Amino acid sequence: MAKRKRGGPGGWLMHLIFKLMVLAAAIFLIGLGALCLAEKYPPKASGDSQAIIVLGAQVYSDGTPSPQLELRLEAALAAWQQGPQPVIVCGAQGTNEPAPEGQVMRAWLISRGVPESQIQADVTSRNTEENLQNALALLPPGATAVTVVTSDYHLPRALVIARDLGLQPNGIGSPCKPEYWVKNHFREVLAWGKYLGKKIGVLK
């Protein structure tokens, strides 16, 4: 008597889907672990910097920086106070934002003592790559040594992209609010996947 196939029609497909889900989860967890490690042990700053680049984050509907953005700005202000230098703030206007992030960031820094003449704002960039590409065009002539300021979970990828653009970056990572840790790290692992996919030509 012939043995009856187990699982019925489509069983092999469900088995394949399950295996792919397990593989995807394993890759995600490895990526998350690598991100946490890179975040905990960032490259040591060389102390050489010709400009500070601050990457944008959400602006609230009342025009104030979100807590995550304010932490980045506080870190940038502290870096500028230690060694005044040109500052470039980056970020376009999102659908729920009353003004471009770069404009709000510039006003925040000016109100805390950074001279207007030392701050330039990019108000058109909508992602990390555009942030840094647009900042590159605003740097002082010949400047390549920069300090990139962003949230700690975002810093490793920002530094890699900055190096891709020919910069010599140091980095300052502002802390991530605990209530945003899961969401931000989940999104950042996916962003790394997209970046690596584009890098090897799998994604456009």
Short mmCIF file of C-alpha atoms in Angstrom, two decimals:
data_model
loop_
_atom_site.label_atom_id
_atom_site.label_comp_id
_atom_site.label_asym_id
_atom_site.label_seq_id
_atom_site.Cartn_x
_atom_site.Cartn_y
_atom_site.Cartn_z
CA MET A 1 0.00 0.00 0.00
CA ALA A 2 1.41 3.42 -0.98
CA LYS A 3 2.16 5.79 1.83
CA ARG A 4 -0.15 8.78 2.09
CA LYS A 5 1.53 12.15 1.70
CA ARG A 6 1.43 14.23 4.86
CA GLY A 7 0.20 17.79 4.95
CA GLY A 8 -2.06 17.65 1.95
CA PRO A 9 -1.98 20.06 -0.98
CA GLY A 10 -0.17 23.27 -0.13
CA GLY A 11 1.56 21.77 2.89
CA TRP A 12 4.95 22.20 1.28
CA LEU A 13 4.16 25.88 0.66
CA MET A 14 3.24 26.50 4.30
CA HIS A 15 6.42 24.70 5.35
CA LEU A 16 8.48 26.92 3.03
CA ILE A 17 6.78 30.08 4.33
CA PHE A 18 7.48 29.01 7.90
CA LYS A 19 11.16 28.41 7.10
CA LEU A 20 11.43 31.80 5.42
CA MET A 21 9.80 33.48 8.44
CA VAL A 22 12.25 31.78 10.79
CA LEU A 23 15.16 32.83 8.57
CA ALA A 24 13.90 36.42 8.40
CA ALA A 25 13.52 36.53 12.20
CA ALA A 26 17.05 35.15 12.66
CA ILE A 27 18.51 37.73 10.26
CA PHE A 28 16.60 40.50 12.02
CA LEU A 29 17.86 39.43 15.46
CA ILE A 30 21.45 39.24 14.19
CA GLY A 31 21.04 42.72 12.71
CA LEU A 32 19.60 44.04 15.96
CA GLY A 33 22.49 42.57 17.93
CA ALA A 34 25.04 44.07 15.56
CA LEU A 35 23.31 47.46 15.78
CA CYS A 36 23.29 47.42 19.58
CA LEU A 37 26.99 46.50 19.60
CA ALA A 38 27.92 49.27 17.15
CA GLU A 39 25.82 51.72 19.15
CA LYS A 40 27.50 50.76 22.43
CA TYR A 41 31.03 50.98 21.02
CA PRO A 42 31.10 53.87 18.53
CA PRO A 43 34.39 54.83 16.87
CA LYS A 44 36.57 57.07 19.02
CA ALA A 45 36.52 60.71 17.97
CA SER A 46 39.80 62.00 16.58
CA GLY A 47 39.22 65.49 17.95
CA ASP A 48 39.55 66.92 14.47
CA SER A 49 36.41 68.65 13.17
CA GLN A 50 35.79 71.42 10.66
CA ALA A 51 32.00 71.42 10.92
CA ILE A 52 29.09 69.91 12.85
CA ILE A 53 26.28 68.20 10.91
CA VAL A 54 23.04 67.67 12.85
CA LEU A 55 20.51 65.23 11.38
CA GLY A 56 16.82 66.05 11.69
CA ALA A 57 13.93 64.35 13.45
CA GLN A 58 10.27 65.10 14.07
CA VAL A 59 9.00 68.61 14.80
CA TYR A 60 5.70 68.82 16.68
CA SER A 61 2.63 70.60 15.30
CA ASP A 62 3.25 73.54 17.66
CA GLY A 63 6.66 74.11 16.06
CA THR A 64 8.76 72.70 18.91
CA PRO A 65 11.36 69.94 18.44
CA SER A 66 10.30 66.45 19.52
CA PRO A 67 12.21 65.07 22.55
CA GLN A 68 14.40 63.00 20.22
CA LEU A 69 15.30 66.04 18.12
CA GLU A 70 15.91 68.21 21.17
CA LEU A 71 18.38 65.65 22.52
CA ARG A 72 20.28 65.83 19.22
CA LEU A 73 20.29 69.63 19.36
CA GLU A 74 21.52 69.66 22.96
CA ALA A 75 24.39 67.36 21.98
CA ALA A 76 25.25 69.58 19.01
CA LEU A 77 25.14 72.71 21.16
CA ALA A 78 27.51 71.15 23.70
CA ALA A 79 29.90 70.18 20.89
CA TRP A 80 29.78 73.71 19.45
CA GLN A 81 30.41 75.26 22.88
CA GLN A 82 33.52 73.11 23.26
CA GLY A 83 34.85 74.29 19.90
CA PRO A 84 32.87 76.86 17.86
CA GLN A 85 32.70 75.85 14.20
CA PRO A 86 30.18 75.94 11.34
CA VAL A 87 26.97 74.00 11.99
CA ILE A 88 24.74 72.46 9.32
CA VAL A 89 21.25 71.34 10.32
CA CYS A 90 19.31 69.03 8.02
CA GLY A 91 15.68 68.09 7.50
CA ALA A 92 12.71 68.79 5.25
CA GLN A 93 9.12 69.50 6.29
CA GLY A 94 7.02 66.43 6.96
CA THR A 95 3.29 66.26 6.32
CA ASN A 96 2.43 66.92 9.98
CA GLU A 97 5.15 69.48 10.61
CA PRO A 98 4.49 73.26 10.52
CA ALA A 99 7.97 74.11 9.22
CA PRO A 100 11.05 72.33 7.85
CA GLU A 101 13.07 70.53 10.52
CA GLY A 102 16.25 72.34 9.44
CA GLN A 103 14.57 75.71 9.96
CA VAL A 104 13.31 74.79 13.43
CA MET A 105 16.72 73.40 14.39
CA ARG A 106 18.49 76.55 13.23
CA ALA A 107 16.15 78.76 15.27
CA TRP A 108 16.64 76.56 18.36
CA LEU A 109 20.44 76.87 18.17
CA ILE A 110 20.37 80.62 17.50
CA SER A 111 18.12 81.13 20.54
CA ARG A 112 20.82 79.44 22.64
CA GLY A 113 23.73 81.55 21.50
CA VAL A 114 25.05 80.05 18.26
CA PRO A 115 25.61 82.96 15.83
CA GLU A 116 23.34 83.01 12.77
CA SER A 117 26.39 83.33 10.55
CA GLN A 118 27.68 79.93 11.76
CA ILE A 119 24.52 77.94 10.97
CA GLN A 120 23.29 76.78 7.60
CA ALA A 121 20.05 74.87 7.14
CA ASP A 122 19.23 72.22 4.58
CA VAL A 123 15.42 72.13 4.37
CA THR A 124 14.87 69.66 1.51
CA SER A 125 16.40 66.33 2.64
CA ARG A 126 14.00 63.54 3.62
CA ASN A 127 16.29 60.70 4.68
CA THR A 128 19.77 60.08 6.08
CA GLU A 129 21.47 59.85 2.69
CA GLU A 130 19.91 63.10 1.50
CA ASN A 131 20.76 64.76 4.85
CA LEU A 132 24.43 64.04 4.37
CA GLN A 133 24.54 64.64 0.62
CA ASN A 134 22.96 68.08 1.05
CA ALA A 135 25.17 68.87 4.04
CA LEU A 136 28.21 68.04 1.92
CA ALA A 137 27.33 70.90 -0.44
CA LEU A 138 27.06 73.32 2.49
CA LEU A 139 30.42 72.53 4.10
CA PRO A 140 33.20 75.13 4.06
CA PRO A 141 35.43 74.71 0.99
CA GLY A 142 37.83 71.81 1.44
CA ALA A 143 36.26 70.60 4.70
CA THR A 144 36.03 66.83 5.08
CA ALA A 145 36.51 66.28 8.84
CA VAL A 146 33.05 66.59 10.37
CA THR A 147 31.18 65.73 13.54
CA VAL A 148 27.88 64.00 12.79
CA VAL A 149 25.26 64.42 15.53
CA THR A 150 22.22 62.16 15.64
CA SER A 151 20.56 59.62 17.95
CA ASP A 152 22.77 56.80 19.21
CA TYR A 153 20.89 54.04 17.37
CA HIS A 154 21.14 56.04 14.11
CA LEU A 155 24.79 57.04 14.39
CA PRO A 156 26.52 53.87 13.05
CA ARG A 157 24.66 54.01 9.72
CA ALA A 158 25.06 57.79 9.45
CA LEU A 159 28.83 57.46 9.87
CA VAL A 160 29.04 54.74 7.21
CA ILE A 161 27.06 56.87 4.75
CA ALA A 162 29.26 59.89 5.55
CA ARG A 163 32.35 57.82 4.74
CA ASP A 164 30.72 56.67 1.50
CA LEU A 165 30.49 60.36 0.56
CA GLY A 166 34.21 60.89 1.15
CA LEU A 167 33.95 62.56 4.54
CA GLN A 168 36.08 61.80 7.60
CA PRO A 169 33.41 61.74 10.30
CA ASN A 170 33.47 61.71 14.06
CA GLY A 171 30.15 61.02 15.73
CA ILE A 172 28.09 62.06 18.72
CA GLY A 173 25.09 59.91 19.57
CA SER A 174 22.37 61.42 21.72
CA PRO A 175 20.41 58.98 23.92
CA CYS A 176 17.22 57.33 22.72
CA LYS A 177 14.16 57.78 24.93
CA PRO A 178 13.30 54.38 26.48
CA GLU A 179 9.69 54.55 25.28
CA TYR A 180 10.90 54.86 21.67
CA TRP A 181 13.65 52.22 21.89
CA VAL A 182 11.77 49.30 20.31
CA LYS A 183 10.21 51.29 17.47
CA ASN A 184 13.39 53.16 16.59
CA HIS A 185 15.64 50.11 16.68
CA PHE A 186 13.17 48.06 14.64
CA ARG A 187 13.05 50.75 11.96
CA GLU A 188 16.82 51.17 12.01
CA VAL A 189 17.47 47.46 11.41
CA LEU A 190 15.14 47.67 8.38
CA ALA A 191 16.94 50.82 7.22
CA TRP A 192 20.27 48.96 7.41
CA GLY A 193 18.78 46.22 5.26
CA LYS A 194 17.71 48.76 2.67
CA TYR A 195 21.10 50.49 2.74
CA LEU A 196 23.02 47.22 2.32
CA GLY A 197 20.63 46.07 -0.39
CA LYS A 198 21.30 49.26 -2.37
CA LYS A 199 25.00 48.96 -1.72
CA ILE A 200 25.26 45.50 -3.28
CA GLY A 201 22.82 46.34 -6.06
CA VAL A 202 19.89 44.21 -4.94
CA LEU A 203 17.68 47.26 -4.31
CA LYS A 204 17.46 50.59 -6.08
#
